[in-house]
Short mmCIF file of C-alpha atoms in Angstrom, two decimals:
data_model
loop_
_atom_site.label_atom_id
_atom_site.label_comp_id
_atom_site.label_asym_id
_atom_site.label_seq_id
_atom_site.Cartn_x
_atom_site.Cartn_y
_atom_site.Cartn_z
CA UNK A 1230 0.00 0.00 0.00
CA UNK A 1231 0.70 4.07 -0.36
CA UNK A 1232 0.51 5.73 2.45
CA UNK A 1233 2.22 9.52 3.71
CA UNK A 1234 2.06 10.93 6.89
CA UNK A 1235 1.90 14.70 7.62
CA UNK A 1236 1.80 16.62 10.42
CA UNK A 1237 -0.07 20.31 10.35
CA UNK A 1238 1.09 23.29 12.15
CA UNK A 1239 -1.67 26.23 13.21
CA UNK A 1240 -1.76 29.51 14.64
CA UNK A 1241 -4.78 31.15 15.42
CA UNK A 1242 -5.00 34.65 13.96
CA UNK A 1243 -7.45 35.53 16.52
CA UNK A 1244 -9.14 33.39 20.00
CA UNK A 1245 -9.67 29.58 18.28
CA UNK A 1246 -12.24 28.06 20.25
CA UNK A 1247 -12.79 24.33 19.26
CA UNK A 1248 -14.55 21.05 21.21
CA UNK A 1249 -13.00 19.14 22.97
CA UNK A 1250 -12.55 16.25 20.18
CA UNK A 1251 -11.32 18.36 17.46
CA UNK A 1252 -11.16 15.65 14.63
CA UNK A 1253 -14.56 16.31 13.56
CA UNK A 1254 -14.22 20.83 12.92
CA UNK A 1255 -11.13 19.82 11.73
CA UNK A 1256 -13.02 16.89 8.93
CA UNK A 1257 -15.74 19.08 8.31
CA UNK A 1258 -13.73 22.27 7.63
CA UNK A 1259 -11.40 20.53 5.37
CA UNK A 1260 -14.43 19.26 2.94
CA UNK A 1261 -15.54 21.85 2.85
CA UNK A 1262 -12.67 23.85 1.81
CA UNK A 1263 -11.70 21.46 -0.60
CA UNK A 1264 -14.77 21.28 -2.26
CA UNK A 1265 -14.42 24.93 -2.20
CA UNK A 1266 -11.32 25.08 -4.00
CA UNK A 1267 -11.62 22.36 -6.78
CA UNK A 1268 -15.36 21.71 -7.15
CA UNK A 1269 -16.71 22.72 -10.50
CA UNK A 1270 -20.03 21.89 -10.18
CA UNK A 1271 -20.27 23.42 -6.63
CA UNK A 1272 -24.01 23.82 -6.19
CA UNK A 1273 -24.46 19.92 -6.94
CA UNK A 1274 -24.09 16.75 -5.74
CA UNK A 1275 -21.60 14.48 -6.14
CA UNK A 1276 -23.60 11.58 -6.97
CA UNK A 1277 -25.06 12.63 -9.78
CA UNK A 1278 -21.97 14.97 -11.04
CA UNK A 1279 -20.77 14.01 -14.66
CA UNK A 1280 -16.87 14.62 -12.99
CA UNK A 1281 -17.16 11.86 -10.50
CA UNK A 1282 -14.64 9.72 -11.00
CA UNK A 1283 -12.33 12.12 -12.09
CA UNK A 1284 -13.01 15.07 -9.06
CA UNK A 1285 -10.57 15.48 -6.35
CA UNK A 1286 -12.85 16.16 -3.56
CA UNK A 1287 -15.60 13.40 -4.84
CA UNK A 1288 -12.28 10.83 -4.57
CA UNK A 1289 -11.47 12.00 -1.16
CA UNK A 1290 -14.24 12.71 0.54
CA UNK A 1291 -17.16 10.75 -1.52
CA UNK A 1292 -15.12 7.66 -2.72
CA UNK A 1293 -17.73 6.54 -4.99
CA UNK A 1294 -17.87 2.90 -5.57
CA UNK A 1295 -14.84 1.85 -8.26
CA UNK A 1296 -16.95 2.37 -11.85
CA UNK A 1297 -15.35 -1.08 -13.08
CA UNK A 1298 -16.47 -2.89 -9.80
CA UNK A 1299 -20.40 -1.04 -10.55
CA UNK A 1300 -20.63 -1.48 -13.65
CA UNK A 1301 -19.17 -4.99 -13.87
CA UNK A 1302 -21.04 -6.53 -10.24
CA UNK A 1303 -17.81 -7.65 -9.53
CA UNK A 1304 -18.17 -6.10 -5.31
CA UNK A 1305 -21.84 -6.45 -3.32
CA UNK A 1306 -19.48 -4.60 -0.92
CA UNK A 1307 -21.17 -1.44 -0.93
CA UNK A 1308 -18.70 0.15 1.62
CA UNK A 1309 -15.77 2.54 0.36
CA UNK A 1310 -13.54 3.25 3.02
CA UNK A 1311 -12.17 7.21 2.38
CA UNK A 1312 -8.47 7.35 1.58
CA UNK A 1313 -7.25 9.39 4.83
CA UNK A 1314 -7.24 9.91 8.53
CA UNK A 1315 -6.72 13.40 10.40
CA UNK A 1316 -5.48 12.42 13.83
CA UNK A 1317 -6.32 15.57 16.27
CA UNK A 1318 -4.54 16.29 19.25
CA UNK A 1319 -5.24 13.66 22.23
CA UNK A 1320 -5.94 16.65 24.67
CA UNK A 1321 -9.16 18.17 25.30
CA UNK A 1322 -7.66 21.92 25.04
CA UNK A 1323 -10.64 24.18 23.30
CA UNK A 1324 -9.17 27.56 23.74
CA UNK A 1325 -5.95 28.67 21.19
CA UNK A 1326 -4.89 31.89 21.87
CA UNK A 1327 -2.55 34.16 18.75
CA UNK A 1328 0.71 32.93 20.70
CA UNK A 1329 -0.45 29.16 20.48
CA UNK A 1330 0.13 26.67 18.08
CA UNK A 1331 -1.80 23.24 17.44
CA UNK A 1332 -0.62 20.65 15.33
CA UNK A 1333 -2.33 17.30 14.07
CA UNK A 1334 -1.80 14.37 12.07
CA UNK A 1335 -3.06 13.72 8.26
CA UNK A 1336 -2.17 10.15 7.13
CA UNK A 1337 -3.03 9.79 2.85
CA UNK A 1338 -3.76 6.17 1.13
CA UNK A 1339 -3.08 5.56 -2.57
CA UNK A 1340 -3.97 7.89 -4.86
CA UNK A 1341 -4.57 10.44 -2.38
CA UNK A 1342 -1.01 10.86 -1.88
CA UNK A 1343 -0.51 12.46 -4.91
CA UNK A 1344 -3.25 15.06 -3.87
CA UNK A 1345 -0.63 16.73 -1.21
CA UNK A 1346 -0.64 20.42 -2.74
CA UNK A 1347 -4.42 20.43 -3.38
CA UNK A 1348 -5.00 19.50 0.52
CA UNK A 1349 -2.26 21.73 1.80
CA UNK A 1350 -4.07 24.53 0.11
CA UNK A 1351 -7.80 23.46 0.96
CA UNK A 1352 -6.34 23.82 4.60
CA UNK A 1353 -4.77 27.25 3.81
CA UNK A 1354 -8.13 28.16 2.28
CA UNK A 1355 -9.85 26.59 5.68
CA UNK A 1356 -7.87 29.22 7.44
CA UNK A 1357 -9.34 32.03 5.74
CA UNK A 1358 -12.63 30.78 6.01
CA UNK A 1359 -12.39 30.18 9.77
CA UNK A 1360 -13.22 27.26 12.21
CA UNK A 1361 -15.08 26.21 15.94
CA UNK A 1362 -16.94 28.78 17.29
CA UNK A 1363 -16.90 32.40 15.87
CA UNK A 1364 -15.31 30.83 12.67
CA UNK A 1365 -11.90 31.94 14.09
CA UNK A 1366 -9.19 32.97 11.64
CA UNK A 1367 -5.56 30.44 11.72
CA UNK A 1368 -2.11 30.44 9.22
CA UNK A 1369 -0.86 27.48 8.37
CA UNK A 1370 2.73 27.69 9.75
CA UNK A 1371 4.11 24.84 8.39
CA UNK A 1372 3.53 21.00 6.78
CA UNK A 1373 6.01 18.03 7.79
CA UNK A 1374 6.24 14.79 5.92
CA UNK A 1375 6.95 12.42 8.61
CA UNK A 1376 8.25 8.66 8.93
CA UNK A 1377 9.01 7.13 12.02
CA UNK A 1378 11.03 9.40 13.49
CA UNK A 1379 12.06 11.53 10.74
CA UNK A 1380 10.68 14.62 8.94
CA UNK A 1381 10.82 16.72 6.02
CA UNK A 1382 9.76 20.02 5.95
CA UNK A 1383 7.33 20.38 2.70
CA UNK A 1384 5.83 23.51 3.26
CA UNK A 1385 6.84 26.29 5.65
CA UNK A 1386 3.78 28.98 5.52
CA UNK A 1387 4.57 31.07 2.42
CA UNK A 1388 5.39 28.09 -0.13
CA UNK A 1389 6.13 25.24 -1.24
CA UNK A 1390 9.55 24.30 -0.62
CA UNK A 1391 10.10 20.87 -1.55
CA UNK A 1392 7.92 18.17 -3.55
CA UNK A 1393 9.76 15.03 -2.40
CA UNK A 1394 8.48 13.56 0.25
CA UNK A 1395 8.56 10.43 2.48
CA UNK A 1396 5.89 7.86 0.95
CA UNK A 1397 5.73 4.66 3.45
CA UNK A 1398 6.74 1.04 2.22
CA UNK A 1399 3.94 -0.59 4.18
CA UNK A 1400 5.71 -4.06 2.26
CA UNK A 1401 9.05 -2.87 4.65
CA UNK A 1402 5.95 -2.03 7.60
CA UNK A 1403 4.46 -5.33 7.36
CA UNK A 1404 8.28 -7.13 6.80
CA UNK A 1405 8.95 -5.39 10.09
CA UNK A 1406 5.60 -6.81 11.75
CA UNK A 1407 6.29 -9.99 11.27
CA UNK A 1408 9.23 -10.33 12.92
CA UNK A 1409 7.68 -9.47 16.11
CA UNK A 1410 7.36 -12.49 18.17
CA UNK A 1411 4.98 -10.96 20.43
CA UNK A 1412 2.90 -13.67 22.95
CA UNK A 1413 0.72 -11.41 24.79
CA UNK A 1414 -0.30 -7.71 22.76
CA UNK A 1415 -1.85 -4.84 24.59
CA UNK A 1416 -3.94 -2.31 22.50
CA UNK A 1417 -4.60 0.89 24.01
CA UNK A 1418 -7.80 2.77 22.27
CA UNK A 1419 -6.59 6.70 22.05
CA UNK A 1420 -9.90 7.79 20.96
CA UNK A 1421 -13.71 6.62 20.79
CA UNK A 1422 -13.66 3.56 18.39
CA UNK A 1423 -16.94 2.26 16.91
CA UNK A 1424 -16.67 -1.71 16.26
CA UNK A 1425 -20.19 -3.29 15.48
CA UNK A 1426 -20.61 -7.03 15.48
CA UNK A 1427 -23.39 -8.34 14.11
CA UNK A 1428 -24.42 -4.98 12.98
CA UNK A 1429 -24.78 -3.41 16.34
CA UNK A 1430 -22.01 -0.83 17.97
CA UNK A 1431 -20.13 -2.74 20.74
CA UNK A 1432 -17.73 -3.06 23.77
CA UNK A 1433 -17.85 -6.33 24.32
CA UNK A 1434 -15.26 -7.37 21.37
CA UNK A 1435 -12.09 -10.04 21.34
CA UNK A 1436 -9.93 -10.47 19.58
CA UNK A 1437 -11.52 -12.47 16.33
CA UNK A 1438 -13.58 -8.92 16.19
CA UNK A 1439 -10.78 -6.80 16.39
CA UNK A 1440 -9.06 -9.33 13.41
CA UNK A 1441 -12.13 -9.08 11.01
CA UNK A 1442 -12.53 -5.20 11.52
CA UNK A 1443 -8.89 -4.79 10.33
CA UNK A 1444 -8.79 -7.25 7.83
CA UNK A 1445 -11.97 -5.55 6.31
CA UNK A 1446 -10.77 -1.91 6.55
CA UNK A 1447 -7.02 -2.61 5.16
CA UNK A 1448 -7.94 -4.83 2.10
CA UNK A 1449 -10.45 -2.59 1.23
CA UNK A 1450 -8.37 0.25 1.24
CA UNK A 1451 -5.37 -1.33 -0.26
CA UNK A 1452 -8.15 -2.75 -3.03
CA UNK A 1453 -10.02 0.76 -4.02
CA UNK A 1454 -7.61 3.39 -3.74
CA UNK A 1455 -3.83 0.71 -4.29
CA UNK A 1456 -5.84 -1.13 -6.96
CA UNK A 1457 -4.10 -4.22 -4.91
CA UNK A 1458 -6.45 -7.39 -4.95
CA UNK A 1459 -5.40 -9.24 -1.51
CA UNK A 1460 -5.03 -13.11 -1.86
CA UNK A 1461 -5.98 -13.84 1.69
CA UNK A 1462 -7.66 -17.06 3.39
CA UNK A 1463 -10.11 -15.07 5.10
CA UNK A 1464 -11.91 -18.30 6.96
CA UNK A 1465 -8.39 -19.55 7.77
CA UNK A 1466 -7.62 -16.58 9.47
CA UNK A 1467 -10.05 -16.24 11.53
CA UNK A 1468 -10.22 -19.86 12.91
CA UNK A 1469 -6.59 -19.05 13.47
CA UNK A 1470 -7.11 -16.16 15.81
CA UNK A 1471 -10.37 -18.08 17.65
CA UNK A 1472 -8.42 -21.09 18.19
CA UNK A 1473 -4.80 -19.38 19.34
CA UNK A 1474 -5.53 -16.02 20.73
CA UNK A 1475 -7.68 -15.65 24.29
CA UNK A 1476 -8.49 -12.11 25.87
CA UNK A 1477 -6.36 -11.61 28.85
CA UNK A 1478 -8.13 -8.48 30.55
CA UNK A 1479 -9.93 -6.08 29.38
CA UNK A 1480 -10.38 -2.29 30.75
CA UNK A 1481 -12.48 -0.89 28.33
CA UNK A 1482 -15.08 1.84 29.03
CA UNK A 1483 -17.81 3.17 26.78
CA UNK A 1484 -17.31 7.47 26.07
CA UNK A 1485 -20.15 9.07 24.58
CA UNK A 1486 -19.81 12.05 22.62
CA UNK A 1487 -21.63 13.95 19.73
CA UNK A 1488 -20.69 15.49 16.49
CA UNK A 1489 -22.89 18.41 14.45
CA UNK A 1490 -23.29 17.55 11.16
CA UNK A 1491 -24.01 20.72 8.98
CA UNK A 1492 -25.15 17.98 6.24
CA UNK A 1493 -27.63 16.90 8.02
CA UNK A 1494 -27.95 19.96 10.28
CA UNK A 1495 -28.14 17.99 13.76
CA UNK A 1496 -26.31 16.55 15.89
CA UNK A 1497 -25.45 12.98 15.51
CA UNK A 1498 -24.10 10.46 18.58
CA UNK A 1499 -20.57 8.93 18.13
CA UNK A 1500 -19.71 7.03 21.41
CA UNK A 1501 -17.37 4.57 21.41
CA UNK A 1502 -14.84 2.23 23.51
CA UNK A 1503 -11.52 3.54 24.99
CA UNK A 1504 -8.99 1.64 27.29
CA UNK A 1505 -6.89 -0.70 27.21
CA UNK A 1506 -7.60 -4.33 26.05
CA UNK A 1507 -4.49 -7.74 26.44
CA UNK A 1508 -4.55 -10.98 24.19
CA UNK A 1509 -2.35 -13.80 24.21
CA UNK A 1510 -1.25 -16.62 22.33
CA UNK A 1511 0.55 -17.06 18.79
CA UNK A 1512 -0.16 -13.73 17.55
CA UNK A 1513 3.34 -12.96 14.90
CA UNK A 1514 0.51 -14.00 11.59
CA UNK A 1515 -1.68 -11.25 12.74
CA UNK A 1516 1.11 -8.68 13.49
CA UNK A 1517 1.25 -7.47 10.32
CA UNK A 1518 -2.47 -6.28 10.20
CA UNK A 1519 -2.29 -4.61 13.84
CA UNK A 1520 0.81 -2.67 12.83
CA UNK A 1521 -0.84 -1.38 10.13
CA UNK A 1522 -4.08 -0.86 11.72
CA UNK A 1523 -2.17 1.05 14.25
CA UNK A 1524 -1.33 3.74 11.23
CA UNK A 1525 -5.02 3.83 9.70
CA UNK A 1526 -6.96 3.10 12.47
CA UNK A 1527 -9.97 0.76 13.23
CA UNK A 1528 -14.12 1.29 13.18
CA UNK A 1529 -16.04 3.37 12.14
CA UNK A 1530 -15.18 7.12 11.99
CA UNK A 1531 -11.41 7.21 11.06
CA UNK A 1532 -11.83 10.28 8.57
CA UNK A 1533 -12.45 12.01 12.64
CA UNK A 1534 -9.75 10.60 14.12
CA UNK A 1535 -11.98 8.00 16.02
CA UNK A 1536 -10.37 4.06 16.48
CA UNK A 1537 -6.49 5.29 17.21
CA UNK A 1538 -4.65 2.69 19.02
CA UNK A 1539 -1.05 1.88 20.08
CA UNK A 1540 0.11 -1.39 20.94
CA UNK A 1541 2.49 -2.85 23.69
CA UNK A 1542 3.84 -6.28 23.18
CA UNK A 1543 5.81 -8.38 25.27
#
């Protein structure tokens, strides 16, 4: 897969004031920024737009269903996961003051990657237009490229300054993961993440749940927007992880929280599960997928931020 990592600088021109979870502003600004910088049909819908396949903001932020997959029947699969994650800041700061700064994550799959100037400007262009609460005014101070522990500065507030930046080997990432001879994993949920099973939202999960959630999420993404087809046995898999893996403890607590939607001009609920959750057994065949699902996240809701987790092995 194709993945880049950023990480977004702000300054507040005047007072920022912003919820507590700032993942969803920060989603809901950016669409609509970008829309407002690339759309050419912006009165319409997307759906129905004669530029669908071929728009920017329609791949980013509709992902319509691959034409060859609609056309041909080849996917029943009517779910298209979008091809990035904003990662907000973990605290629950809501005022930014004109000496502050606040920085979050953007993480870009496939395609998307190549999209890096249009998104850097759709969040200059968010800055103008203003965000939280009295639509306050930010700059964007500066955009880093970032893997692992190193950085590249690709943009430092006035332009441009460099067009090569890091793009992740997840084939090195998943190398990596499967060296790991972890016997007992501990994930630790960052922010609300939104599992169902059996089409209802739940806490109660192990870790066969936690295996088909990724497995879902990463082909799919890896399938629509890498145009890689994963050869995986699916059932094999997952009879793996019943019969070898068993849940260990589990501190998990439920966190409800709400979101507005100017869409569908309410507010809608997104709870979900945060803690800390330990497995054990033979767990280096599944390493692979949790690494990765560590970078892109789990559940429903990543575009937000929602289903961040780090793992501790041992």
């Amino acid at each position: 897969m194709k993945l880049s990592k950023y990480r977004f600088t702000i300054r507040p021109e005047k007072e920022l004031i912003l919820p507590p979870f700032k993942g969803s502003t920060l989603r809901g600004g950016f669409g609509i920024a970008l829309k407002r910088s690339v759309c050419v049909e912006r009165g319409g819908e997307c759906v129905q737009c004669v530029h669908r396949y071929k728009c920017i903001y329609s791949y980013v932020f509709e992902s319509p269903i691959p034409r060859e997959e609609k056309e041909g029947k080849l996917s029943k699969d009517e779910y298209v996961p979008h091809p990035f994650v904003i990662e907000p800041p973990l605290d629950k700061r809501q005022f930014y003051g004109i000496e502050d700064e606040l920085d979050f994550n953007l993480i870009l799959v496939g395609r998307a990657v190549d999209y890096i100037p249009y998104i850097i400007f759709a969040f200059e262009e968010l800055g103008r237009m203003g965000i939280g609460k009295d639509k306050g005014k930010y700059s964007l101070e500066k955009v880093t490229s970032i893997n692992n522990d190193s950085e590249i500065l690709i943009y430092d507030g006035d332009s441009h300054i460099r067009d090569d930046f890091y793009v992740m080997d997840s084939n090195e990432l998943v190398r990596d993961a499967a060296q790991l001879k972890y016997q007992q994993v501990t994930f630790k949920f960052l922010t609300p993440t939104r599992i169902k099973n059996k089409g209802k939202l739940t806490i109660d999960i192990d870790f066969v749940i936690i295996l088909r959630n990724l497995l879902r999420r990463l082909s799919r993404l890896a399938e629509v927007h890498c145009d890689e087809k994963w050869e995986l046995e699916w059932n094999e898999l997952i009879e793996m992880a019943n019969d070898r893996v068993s849940t260990v403890s589990s501190e998990l607590r439920w966190y409800d929280w709400k979101r507005y939607s100017q869409r569908q001009g309410t507010k809608m609920k997104m709870g979900g599960f945060l803690g800390e959750i330990t497995f054990e057994g033979e767990l280096a065949e599944f390493m692979p997928f949790i690494k990765l699902g560590e970078l892109l996240h789990m559940g429903k809701g990543t575009v937000y931020g929602l289903g961040m987790y780090e793992i501790k092995g041992k």
